[in-house]
CSV table of C-alpha atoms and ligand atoms in Angstrom, one decimal:
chain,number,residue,atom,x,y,z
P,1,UNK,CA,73.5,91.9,47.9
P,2,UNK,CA,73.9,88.4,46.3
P,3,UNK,CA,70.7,87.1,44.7
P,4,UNK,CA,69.9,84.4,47.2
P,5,UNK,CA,71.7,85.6,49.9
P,6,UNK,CA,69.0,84.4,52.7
P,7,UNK,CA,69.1,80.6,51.4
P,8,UNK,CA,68.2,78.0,54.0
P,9,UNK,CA,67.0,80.7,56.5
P,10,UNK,CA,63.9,80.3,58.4
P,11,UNK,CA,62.0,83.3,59.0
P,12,UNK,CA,58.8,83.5,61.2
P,13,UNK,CA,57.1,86.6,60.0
P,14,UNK,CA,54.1,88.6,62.7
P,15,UNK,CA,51.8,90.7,61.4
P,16,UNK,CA,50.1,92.9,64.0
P,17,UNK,CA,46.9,95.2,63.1
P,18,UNK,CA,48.1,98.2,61.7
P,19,UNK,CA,47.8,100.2,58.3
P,20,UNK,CA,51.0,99.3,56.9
P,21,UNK,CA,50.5,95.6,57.4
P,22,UNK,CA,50.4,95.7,53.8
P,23,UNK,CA,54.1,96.6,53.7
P,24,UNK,CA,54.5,93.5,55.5
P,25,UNK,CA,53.6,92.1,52.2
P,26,UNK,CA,56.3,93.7,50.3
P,27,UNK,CA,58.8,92.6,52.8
P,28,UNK,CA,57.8,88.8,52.2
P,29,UNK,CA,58.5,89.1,49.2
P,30,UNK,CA,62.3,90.3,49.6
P,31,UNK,CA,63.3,87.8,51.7
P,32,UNK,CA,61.4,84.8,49.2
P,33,UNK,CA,63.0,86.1,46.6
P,34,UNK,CA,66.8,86.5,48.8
P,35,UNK,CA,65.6,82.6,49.4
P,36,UNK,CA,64.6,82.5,52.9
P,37,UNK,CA,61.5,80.2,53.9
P,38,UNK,CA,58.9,82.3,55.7
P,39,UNK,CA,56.1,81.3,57.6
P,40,UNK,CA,53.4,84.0,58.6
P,41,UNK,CA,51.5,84.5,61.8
P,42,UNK,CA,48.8,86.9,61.5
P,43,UNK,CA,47.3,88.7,64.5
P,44,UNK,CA,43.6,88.8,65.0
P,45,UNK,CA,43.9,92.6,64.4
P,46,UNK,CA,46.1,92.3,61.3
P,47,UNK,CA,42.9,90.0,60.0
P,48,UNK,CA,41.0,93.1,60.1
P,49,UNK,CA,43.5,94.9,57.6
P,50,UNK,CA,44.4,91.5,55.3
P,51,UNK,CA,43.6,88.3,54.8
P,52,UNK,CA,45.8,85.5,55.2
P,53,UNK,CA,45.1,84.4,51.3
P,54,UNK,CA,48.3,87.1,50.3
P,55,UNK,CA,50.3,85.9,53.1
P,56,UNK,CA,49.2,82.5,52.2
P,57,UNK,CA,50.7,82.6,48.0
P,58,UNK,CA,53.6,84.7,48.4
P,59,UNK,CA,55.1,82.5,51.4
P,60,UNK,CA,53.9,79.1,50.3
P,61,UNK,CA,52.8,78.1,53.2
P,62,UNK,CA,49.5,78.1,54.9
P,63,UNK,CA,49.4,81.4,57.5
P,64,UNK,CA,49.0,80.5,61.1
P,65,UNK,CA,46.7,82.4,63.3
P,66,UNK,CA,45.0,80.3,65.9
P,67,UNK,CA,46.8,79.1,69.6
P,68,UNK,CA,44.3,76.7,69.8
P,69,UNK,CA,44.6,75.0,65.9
P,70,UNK,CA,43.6,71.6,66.1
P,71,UNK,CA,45.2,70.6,62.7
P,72,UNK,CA,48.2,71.7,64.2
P,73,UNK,CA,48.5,71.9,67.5
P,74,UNK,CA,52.0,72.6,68.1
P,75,UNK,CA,52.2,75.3,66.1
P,76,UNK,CA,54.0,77.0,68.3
P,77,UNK,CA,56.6,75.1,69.0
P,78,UNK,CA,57.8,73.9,66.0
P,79,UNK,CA,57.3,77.4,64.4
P,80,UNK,CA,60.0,78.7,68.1
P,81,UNK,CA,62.4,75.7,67.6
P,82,UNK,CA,63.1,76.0,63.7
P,83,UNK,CA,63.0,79.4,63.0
P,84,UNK,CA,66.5,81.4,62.7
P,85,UNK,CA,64.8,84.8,62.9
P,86,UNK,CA,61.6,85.8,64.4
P,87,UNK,CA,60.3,89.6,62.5
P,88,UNK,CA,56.8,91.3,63.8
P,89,UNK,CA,56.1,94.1,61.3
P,90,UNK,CA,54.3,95.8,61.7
P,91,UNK,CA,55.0,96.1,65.3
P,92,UNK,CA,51.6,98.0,67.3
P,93,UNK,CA,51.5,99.5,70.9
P,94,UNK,CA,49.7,96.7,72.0
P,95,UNK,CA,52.0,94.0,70.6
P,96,UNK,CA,55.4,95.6,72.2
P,97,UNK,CA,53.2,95.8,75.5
P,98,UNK,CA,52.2,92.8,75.5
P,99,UNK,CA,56.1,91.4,74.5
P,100,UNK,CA,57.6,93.4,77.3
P,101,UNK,CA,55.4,91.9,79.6
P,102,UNK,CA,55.8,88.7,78.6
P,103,UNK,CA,52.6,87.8,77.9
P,104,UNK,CA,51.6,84.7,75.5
P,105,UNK,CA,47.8,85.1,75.4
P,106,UNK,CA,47.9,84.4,71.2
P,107,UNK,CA,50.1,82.3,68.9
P,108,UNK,CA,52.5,85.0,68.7
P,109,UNK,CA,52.9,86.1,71.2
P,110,UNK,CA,53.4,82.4,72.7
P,111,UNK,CA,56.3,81.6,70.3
P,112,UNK,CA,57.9,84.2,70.7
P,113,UNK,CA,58.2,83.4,74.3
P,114,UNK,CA,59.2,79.9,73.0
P,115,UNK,CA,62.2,80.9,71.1
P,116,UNK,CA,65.8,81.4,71.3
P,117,UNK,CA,65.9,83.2,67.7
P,118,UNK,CA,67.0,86.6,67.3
P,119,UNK,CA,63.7,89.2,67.5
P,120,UNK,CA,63.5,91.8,65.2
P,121,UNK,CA,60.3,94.4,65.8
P,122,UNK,CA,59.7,96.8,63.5
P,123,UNK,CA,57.1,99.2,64.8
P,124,UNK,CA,54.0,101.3,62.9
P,125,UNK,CA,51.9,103.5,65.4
P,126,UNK,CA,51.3,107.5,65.5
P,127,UNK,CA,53.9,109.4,66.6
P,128,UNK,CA,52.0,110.2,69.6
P,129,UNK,CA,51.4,106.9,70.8
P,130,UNK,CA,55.5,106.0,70.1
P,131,UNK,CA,56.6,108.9,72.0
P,132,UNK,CA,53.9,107.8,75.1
P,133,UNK,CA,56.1,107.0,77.9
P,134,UNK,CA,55.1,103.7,78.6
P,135,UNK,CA,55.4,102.7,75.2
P,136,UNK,CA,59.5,104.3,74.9
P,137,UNK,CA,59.6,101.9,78.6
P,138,UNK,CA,58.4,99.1,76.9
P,139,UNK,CA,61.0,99.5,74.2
P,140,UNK,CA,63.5,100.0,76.7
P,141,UNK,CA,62.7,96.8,78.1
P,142,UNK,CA,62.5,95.0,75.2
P,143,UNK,CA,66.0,96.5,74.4
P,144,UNK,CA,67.8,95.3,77.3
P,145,UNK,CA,66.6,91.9,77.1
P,146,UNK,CA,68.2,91.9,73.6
P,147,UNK,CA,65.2,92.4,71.3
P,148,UNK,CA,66.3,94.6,68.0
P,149,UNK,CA,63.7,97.4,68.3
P,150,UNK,CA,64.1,99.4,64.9
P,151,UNK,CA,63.2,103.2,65.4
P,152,UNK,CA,60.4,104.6,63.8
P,153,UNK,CA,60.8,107.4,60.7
P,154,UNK,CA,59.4,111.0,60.9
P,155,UNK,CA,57.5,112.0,58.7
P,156,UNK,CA,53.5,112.0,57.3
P,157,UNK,CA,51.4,109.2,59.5
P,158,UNK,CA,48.6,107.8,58.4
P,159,UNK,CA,46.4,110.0,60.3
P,160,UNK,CA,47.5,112.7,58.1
P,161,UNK,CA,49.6,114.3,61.2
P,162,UNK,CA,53.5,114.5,60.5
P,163,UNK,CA,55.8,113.3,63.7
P,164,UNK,CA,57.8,110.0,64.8
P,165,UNK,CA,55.9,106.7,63.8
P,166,UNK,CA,56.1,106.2,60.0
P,167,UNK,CA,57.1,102.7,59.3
P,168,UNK,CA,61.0,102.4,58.4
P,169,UNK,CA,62.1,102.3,54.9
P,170,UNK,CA,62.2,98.9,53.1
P,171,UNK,CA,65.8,99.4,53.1
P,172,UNK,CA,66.3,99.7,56.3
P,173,UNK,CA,64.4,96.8,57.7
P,174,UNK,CA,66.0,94.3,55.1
P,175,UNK,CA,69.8,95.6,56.7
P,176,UNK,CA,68.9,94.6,59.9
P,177,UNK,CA,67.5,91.2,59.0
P,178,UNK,CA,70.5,90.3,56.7
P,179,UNK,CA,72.6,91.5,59.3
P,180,UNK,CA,70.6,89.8,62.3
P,181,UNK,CA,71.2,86.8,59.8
P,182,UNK,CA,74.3,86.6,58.5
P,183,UNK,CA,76.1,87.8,61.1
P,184,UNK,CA,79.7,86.2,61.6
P,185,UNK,CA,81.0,84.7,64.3
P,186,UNK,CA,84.6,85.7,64.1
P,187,UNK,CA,85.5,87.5,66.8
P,188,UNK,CA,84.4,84.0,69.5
P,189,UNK,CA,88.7,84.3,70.7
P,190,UNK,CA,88.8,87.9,71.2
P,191,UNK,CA,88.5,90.3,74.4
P,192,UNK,CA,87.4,93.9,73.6
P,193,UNK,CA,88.0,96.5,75.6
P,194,UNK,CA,85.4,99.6,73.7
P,195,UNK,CA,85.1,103.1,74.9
P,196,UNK,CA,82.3,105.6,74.1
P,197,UNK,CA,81.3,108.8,74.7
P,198,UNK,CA,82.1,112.7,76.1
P,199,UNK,CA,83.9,112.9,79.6
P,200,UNK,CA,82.6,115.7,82.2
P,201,UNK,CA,85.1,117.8,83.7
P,202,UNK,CA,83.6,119.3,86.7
P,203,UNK,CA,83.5,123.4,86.9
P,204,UNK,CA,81.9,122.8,90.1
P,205,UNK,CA,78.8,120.9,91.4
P,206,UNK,CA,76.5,122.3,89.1
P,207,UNK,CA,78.6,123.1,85.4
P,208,UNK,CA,80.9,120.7,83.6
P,209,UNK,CA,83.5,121.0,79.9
P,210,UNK,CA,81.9,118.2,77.8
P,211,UNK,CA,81.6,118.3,73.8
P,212,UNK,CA,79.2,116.8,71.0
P,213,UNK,CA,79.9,113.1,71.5
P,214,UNK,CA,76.6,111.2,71.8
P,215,UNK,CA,78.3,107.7,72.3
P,216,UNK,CA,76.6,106.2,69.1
P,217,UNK,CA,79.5,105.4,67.5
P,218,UNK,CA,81.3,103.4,70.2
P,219,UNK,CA,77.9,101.8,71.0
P,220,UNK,CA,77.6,100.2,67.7
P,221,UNK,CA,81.0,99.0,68.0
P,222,UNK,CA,80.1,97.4,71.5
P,223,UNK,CA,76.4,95.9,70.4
P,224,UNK,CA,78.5,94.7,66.8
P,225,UNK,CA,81.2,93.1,68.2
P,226,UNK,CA,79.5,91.4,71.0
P,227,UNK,CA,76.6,89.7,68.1
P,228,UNK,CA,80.2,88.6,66.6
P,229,UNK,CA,81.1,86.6,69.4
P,230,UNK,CA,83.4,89.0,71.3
P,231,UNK,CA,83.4,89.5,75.0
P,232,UNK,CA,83.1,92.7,75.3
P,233,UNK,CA,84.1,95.1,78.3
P,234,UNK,CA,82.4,98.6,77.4
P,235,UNK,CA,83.7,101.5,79.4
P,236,UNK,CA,81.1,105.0,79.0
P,237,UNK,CA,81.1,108.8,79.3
P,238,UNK,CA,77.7,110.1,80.1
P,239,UNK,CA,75.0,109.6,77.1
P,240,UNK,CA,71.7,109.0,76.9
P,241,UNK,CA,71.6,105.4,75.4
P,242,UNK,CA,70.6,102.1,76.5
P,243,UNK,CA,73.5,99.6,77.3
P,244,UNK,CA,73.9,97.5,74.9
P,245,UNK,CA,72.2,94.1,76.3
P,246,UNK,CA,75.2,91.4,76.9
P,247,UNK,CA,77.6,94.1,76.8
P,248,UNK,CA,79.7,94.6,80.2
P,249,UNK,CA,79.1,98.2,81.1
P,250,UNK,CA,81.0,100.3,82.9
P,251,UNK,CA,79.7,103.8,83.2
P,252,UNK,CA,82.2,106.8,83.8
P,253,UNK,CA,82.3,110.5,83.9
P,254,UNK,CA,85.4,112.1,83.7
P,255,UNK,CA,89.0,111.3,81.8
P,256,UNK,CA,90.3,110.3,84.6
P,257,UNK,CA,87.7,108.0,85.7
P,258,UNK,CA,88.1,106.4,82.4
P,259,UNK,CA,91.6,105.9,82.3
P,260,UNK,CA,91.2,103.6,85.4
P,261,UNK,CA,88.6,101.6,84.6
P,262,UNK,CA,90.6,100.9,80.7
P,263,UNK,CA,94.1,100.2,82.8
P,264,UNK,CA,92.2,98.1,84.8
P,265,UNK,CA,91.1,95.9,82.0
P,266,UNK,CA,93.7,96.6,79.4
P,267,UNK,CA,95.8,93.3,80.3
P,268,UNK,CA,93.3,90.9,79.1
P,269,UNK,CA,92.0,92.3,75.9
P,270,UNK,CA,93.7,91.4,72.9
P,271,UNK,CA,91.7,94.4,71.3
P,272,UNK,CA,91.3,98.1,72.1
P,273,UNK,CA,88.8,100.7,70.7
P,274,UNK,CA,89.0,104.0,71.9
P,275,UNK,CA,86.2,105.7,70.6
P,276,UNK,CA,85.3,108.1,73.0
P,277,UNK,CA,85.2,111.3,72.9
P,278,UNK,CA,88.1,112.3,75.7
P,279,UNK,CA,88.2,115.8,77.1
P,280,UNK,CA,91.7,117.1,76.6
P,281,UNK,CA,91.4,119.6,79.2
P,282,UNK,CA,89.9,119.9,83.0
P,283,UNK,CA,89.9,122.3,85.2
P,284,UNK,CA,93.4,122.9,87.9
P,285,UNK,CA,91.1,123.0,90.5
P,286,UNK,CA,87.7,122.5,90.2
P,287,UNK,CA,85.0,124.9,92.6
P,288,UNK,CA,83.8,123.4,95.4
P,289,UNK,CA,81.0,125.2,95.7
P,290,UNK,CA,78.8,126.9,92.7
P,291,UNK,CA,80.6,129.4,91.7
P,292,UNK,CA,78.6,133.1,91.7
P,293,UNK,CA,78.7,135.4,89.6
P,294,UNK,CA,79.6,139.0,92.0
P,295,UNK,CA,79.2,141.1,89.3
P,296,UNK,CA,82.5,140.2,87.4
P,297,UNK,CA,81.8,140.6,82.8
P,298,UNK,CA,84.6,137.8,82.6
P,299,UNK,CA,85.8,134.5,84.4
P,300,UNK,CA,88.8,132.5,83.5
P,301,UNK,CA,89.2,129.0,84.2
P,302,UNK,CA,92.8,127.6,84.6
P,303,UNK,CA,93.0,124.4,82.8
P,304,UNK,CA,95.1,121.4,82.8
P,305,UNK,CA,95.7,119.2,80.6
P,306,UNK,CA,93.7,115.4,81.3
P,307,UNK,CA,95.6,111.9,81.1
P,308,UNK,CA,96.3,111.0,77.4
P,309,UNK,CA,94.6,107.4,78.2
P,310,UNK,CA,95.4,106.1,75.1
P,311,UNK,CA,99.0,107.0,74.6
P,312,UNK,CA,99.6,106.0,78.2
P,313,UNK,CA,98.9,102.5,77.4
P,314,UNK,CA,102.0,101.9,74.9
P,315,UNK,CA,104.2,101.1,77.8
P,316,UNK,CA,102.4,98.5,78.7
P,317,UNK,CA,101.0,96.8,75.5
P,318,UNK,CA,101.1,93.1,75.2
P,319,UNK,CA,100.8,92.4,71.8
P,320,UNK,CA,96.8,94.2,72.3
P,321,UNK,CA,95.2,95.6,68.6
P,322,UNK,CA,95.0,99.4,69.6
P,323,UNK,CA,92.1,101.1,67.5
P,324,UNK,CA,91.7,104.9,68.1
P,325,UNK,CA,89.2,107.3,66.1
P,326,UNK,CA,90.2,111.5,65.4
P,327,UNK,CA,87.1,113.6,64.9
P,328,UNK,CA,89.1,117.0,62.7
P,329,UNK,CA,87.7,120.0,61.4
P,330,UNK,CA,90.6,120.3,59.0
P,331,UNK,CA,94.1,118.6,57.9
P,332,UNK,CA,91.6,115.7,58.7
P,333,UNK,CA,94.9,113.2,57.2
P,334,UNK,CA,97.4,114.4,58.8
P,335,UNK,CA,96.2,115.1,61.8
P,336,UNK,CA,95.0,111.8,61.8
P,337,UNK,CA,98.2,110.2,60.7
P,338,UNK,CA,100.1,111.9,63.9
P,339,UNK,CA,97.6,111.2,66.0
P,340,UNK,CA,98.1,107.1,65.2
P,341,UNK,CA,101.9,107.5,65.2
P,342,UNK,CA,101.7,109.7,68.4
P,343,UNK,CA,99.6,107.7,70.3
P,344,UNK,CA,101.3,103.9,69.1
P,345,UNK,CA,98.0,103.0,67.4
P,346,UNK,CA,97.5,100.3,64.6
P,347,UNK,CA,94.7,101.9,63.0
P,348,UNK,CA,92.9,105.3,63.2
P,349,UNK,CA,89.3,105.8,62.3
P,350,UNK,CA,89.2,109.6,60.8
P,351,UNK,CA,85.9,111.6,61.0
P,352,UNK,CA,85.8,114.4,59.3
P,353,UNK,CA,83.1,116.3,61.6
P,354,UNK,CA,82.1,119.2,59.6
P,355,UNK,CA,80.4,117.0,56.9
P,356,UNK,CA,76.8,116.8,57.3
P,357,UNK,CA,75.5,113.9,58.8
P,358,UNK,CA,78.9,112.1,59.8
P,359,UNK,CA,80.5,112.5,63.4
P,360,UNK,CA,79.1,113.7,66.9
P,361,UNK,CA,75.5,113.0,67.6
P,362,UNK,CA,74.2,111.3,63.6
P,363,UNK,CA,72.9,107.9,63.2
P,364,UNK,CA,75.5,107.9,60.3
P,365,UNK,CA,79.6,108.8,59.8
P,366,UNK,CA,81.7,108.7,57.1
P,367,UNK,CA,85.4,108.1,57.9
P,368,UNK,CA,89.0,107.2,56.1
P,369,UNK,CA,90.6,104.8,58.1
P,370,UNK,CA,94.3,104.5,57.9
P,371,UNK,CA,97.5,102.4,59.8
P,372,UNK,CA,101.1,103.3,59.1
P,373,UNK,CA,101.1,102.4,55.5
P,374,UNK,CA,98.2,105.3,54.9
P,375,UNK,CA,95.0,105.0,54.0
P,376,UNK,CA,93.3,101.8,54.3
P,377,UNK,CA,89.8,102.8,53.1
P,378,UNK,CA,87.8,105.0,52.3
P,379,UNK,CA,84.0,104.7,53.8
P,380,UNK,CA,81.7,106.5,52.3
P,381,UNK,CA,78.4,107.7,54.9
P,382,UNK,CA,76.4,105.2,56.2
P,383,UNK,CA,74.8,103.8,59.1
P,384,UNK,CA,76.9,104.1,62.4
P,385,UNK,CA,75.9,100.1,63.1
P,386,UNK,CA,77.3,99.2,59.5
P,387,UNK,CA,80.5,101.3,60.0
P,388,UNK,CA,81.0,99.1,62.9
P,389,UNK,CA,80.4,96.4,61.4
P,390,UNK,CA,83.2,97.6,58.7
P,391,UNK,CA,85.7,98.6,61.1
P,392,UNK,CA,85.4,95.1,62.9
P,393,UNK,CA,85.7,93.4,59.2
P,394,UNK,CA,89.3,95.7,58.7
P,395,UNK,CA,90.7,94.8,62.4
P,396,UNK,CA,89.7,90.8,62.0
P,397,UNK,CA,91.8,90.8,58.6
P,398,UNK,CA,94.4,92.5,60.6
P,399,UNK,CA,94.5,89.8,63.5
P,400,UNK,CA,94.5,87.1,61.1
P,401,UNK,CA,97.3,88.2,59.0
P,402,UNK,CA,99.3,88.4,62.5
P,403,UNK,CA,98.7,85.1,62.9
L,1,PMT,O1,79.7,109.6,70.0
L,1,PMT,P1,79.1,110.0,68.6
L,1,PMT,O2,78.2,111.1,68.7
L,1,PMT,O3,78.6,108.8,67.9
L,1,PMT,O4,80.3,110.5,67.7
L,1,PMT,C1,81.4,109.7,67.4
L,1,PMT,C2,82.8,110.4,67.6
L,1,PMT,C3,82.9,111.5,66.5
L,1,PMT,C4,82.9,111.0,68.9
L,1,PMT,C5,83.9,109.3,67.4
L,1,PMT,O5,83.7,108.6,66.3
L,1,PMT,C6,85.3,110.0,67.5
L,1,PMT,O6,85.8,110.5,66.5
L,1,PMT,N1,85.9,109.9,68.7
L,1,PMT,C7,87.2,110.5,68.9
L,1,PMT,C8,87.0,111.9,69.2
L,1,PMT,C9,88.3,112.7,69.2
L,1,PMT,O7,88.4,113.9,68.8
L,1,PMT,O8,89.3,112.2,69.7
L,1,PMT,P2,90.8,112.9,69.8
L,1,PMT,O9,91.3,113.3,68.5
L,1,PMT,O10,90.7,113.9,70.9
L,1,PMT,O11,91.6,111.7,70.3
L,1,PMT,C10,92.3,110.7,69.5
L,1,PMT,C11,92.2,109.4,70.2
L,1,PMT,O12,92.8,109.5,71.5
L,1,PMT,C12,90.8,108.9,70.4
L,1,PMT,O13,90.7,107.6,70.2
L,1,PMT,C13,90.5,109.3,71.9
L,1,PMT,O14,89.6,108.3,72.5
L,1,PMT,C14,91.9,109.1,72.5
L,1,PMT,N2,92.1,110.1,73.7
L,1,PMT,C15,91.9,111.4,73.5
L,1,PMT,C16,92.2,112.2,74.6
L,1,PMT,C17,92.6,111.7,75.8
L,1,PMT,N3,92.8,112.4,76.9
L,1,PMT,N4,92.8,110.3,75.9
L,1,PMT,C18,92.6,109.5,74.9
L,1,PMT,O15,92.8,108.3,74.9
């Protein structure tokens, strides 16, 4: 992190009512000293916890708390129009209600409504009250309008109880906003074409083979390289996540399925990156009907093997960057390394999936990435968003020295 790394960046900083609006103090006082110019709004509630005097010396500016101001009484919309990054921390209940609904009954709730800058929420609440299911909708909505909802920590709460709700780490929150911030428009020329994800492979109407993959990984690539400019098309297995917002989504379940959809829109990306997670292997013939049990100690499937998508495309490459990932349990090199030559790939994104933390189903990954010279690096575990965010960095120095 370079000392003034946030220079010339206008940051409006919320402050909702919550115990750890007090953090929010500690977090002005990164981004001051990274150089950014912050203006605070303070919530009626987060009066009750602070006053504006501390918001008032560390930023330098007087805090803003009243709609209605006469001083000032476009606050509002000078405060939308200038500022590069809008950051509510601590994010309540109330205040991602009231967001998702699109109300703008208060000064914050009205610029924000006013504003085409990014919108960072971090949230505070009791674990309870995050996992409420019109609060996780509320996210959800917030998240596919393109609002970056950071996820609560586990741990002790201020009530004393110990769940979901603790306010992020400091770290944390300052990655997203120099991220959010200084994010790079590099990839404006290129088309991706991103998988993510298991495949199902039907047993029969009820059972499926799958494996671990949760999608994360080829999500963050898809979310990452679409902030960077890309257009992205974003083909699925089955998981649990949220598409990423701006993302073309195409939602699959089995091998097969995905092979068609990436022929389909192979020919106009100039970048491919398979990271799903494809089954090798479905069934001959699938059951029709559920299949019983009749008393029988063992059942044996017949399996065939499923369409290597990725080493099916070779033929037909146009001069497209072809990105694949190997998840090993050992030889993790090798393996790799045949894998990229067996498949025609230019790179190969190597997980070794028995280290804790890294692979199917983390928030973080370690990998070694490697093209036909070897090893290209060597990325030590971290974040699945900033691995993205590496990987894209490694294929952009490889497009340019194309060029
Ligand atoms: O989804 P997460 O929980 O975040 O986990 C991420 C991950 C571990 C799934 C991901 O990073 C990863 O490693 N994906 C590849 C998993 C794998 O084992 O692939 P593979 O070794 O079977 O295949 C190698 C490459 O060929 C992959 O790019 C794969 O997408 C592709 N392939 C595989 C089989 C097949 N039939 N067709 C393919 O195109």
């Amino acid at each position: 992190m370079t000392t003034k790394q946030l220079f010339g960046k206008r940051i409006v900083l919320g402050v909702g009512g919550s115990i750890a609006a007090y953090k929010a103090i500690l977090l002005l006082r990164r981004l001051t000293d990274l150089g950014a110019d912050v203006e605070v709004v303070m919530t009626a509630s987060a009066r009750q916890f602070i006053t504006p005097l501390t918001f008032q010396t560390l930023s330098g500016h007087p805090v803003h708390t009243d709609l209605f101001a006469t001083d000032d009484n476009m606050t509002h919309l000078r405060l939308a129009e200038t500022a590069d990054l809008i950051l509510v921390s601590p994010a309540t209940a109330n205040l991602i209600g009231r967001f998702a609904q699109g109300l703008a009954d208060d000064l914050l709730s009205t610029l924000i409504l006013a504003s085409h800058a990014p919108l960072l929420l971090v949230p505070a609440m009791d674990g309870g009250m995050w996992q409420h299911p019109l609060v996780q909708q509320n996210v959800k909505t917030l998240r596919e309008t393109g609002v970056e909802v950071l996820d609560p920590e586990f741990g002790t709460l201020a009530s004393g109880h110990i769940g979901w709700g603790r306010f992020p780490s400091e770290e944390t929150i300052m990655s997203s906003i120099i991220s959010l911030l200084t994010m790079p428009g590099d990839y404006h020329n290129e088309v991706l074409l991103i998988t993510a994800g298991p495949t199902h492979e039907a047993i029969d109407p009820v059972r499926y083979i799958t494996n671990r993959s949760s999608g994360k990984m080829g999500y963050a690539l898809a979310q990452s390289a679409q902030k960077r400019g890309a257009q992205v098309t974003f083909i699925t297995g089955p998981t649990s996540l949220t598409p990423p917002p701006g993302v073309h989504t195409i939602s699959v379940s089995t091998a097969e399925e995905m092979q068609d959809e990436v022929h389909k829109h192979f020919a106009r990306a100039t970048v491919v990156i398979m990271a799903a997670a494809v089954a090798d292997y479905r069934l001959t013939h699938p059951a029709e009907t559920k299949l019983k049990k009749q008393g029988q100690k063992h059942l044996s499937l017949a399996l065939s093997l499923t369409p290597d998508i990725v080493g099916n495309l070779a033929a037909k490459k146009t001069g497209q960057f072809m990105v694949g990932f190997a998840a090993e349990t050992e030889n993790l090199i090798e393996e790799a390394t045949r894998k990229l030559k067996e498949k025609g790939l230019d790179m190969i994104v190597a997980n070794d999936v028995t280290q804790p933390d890294a692979g199917f189903g983390s928030d973080t990954n370690a990998a070694i990435v490697l093209d036909a010279h070897g090893i290209v690096e060597d990325m030590p575990l971290m974040p699945k968003r900033g691995m993205a965010m590496k990987i894209l960095d490694l294929i952009r120095v490889c497009l340019d020295n194309r060029q």
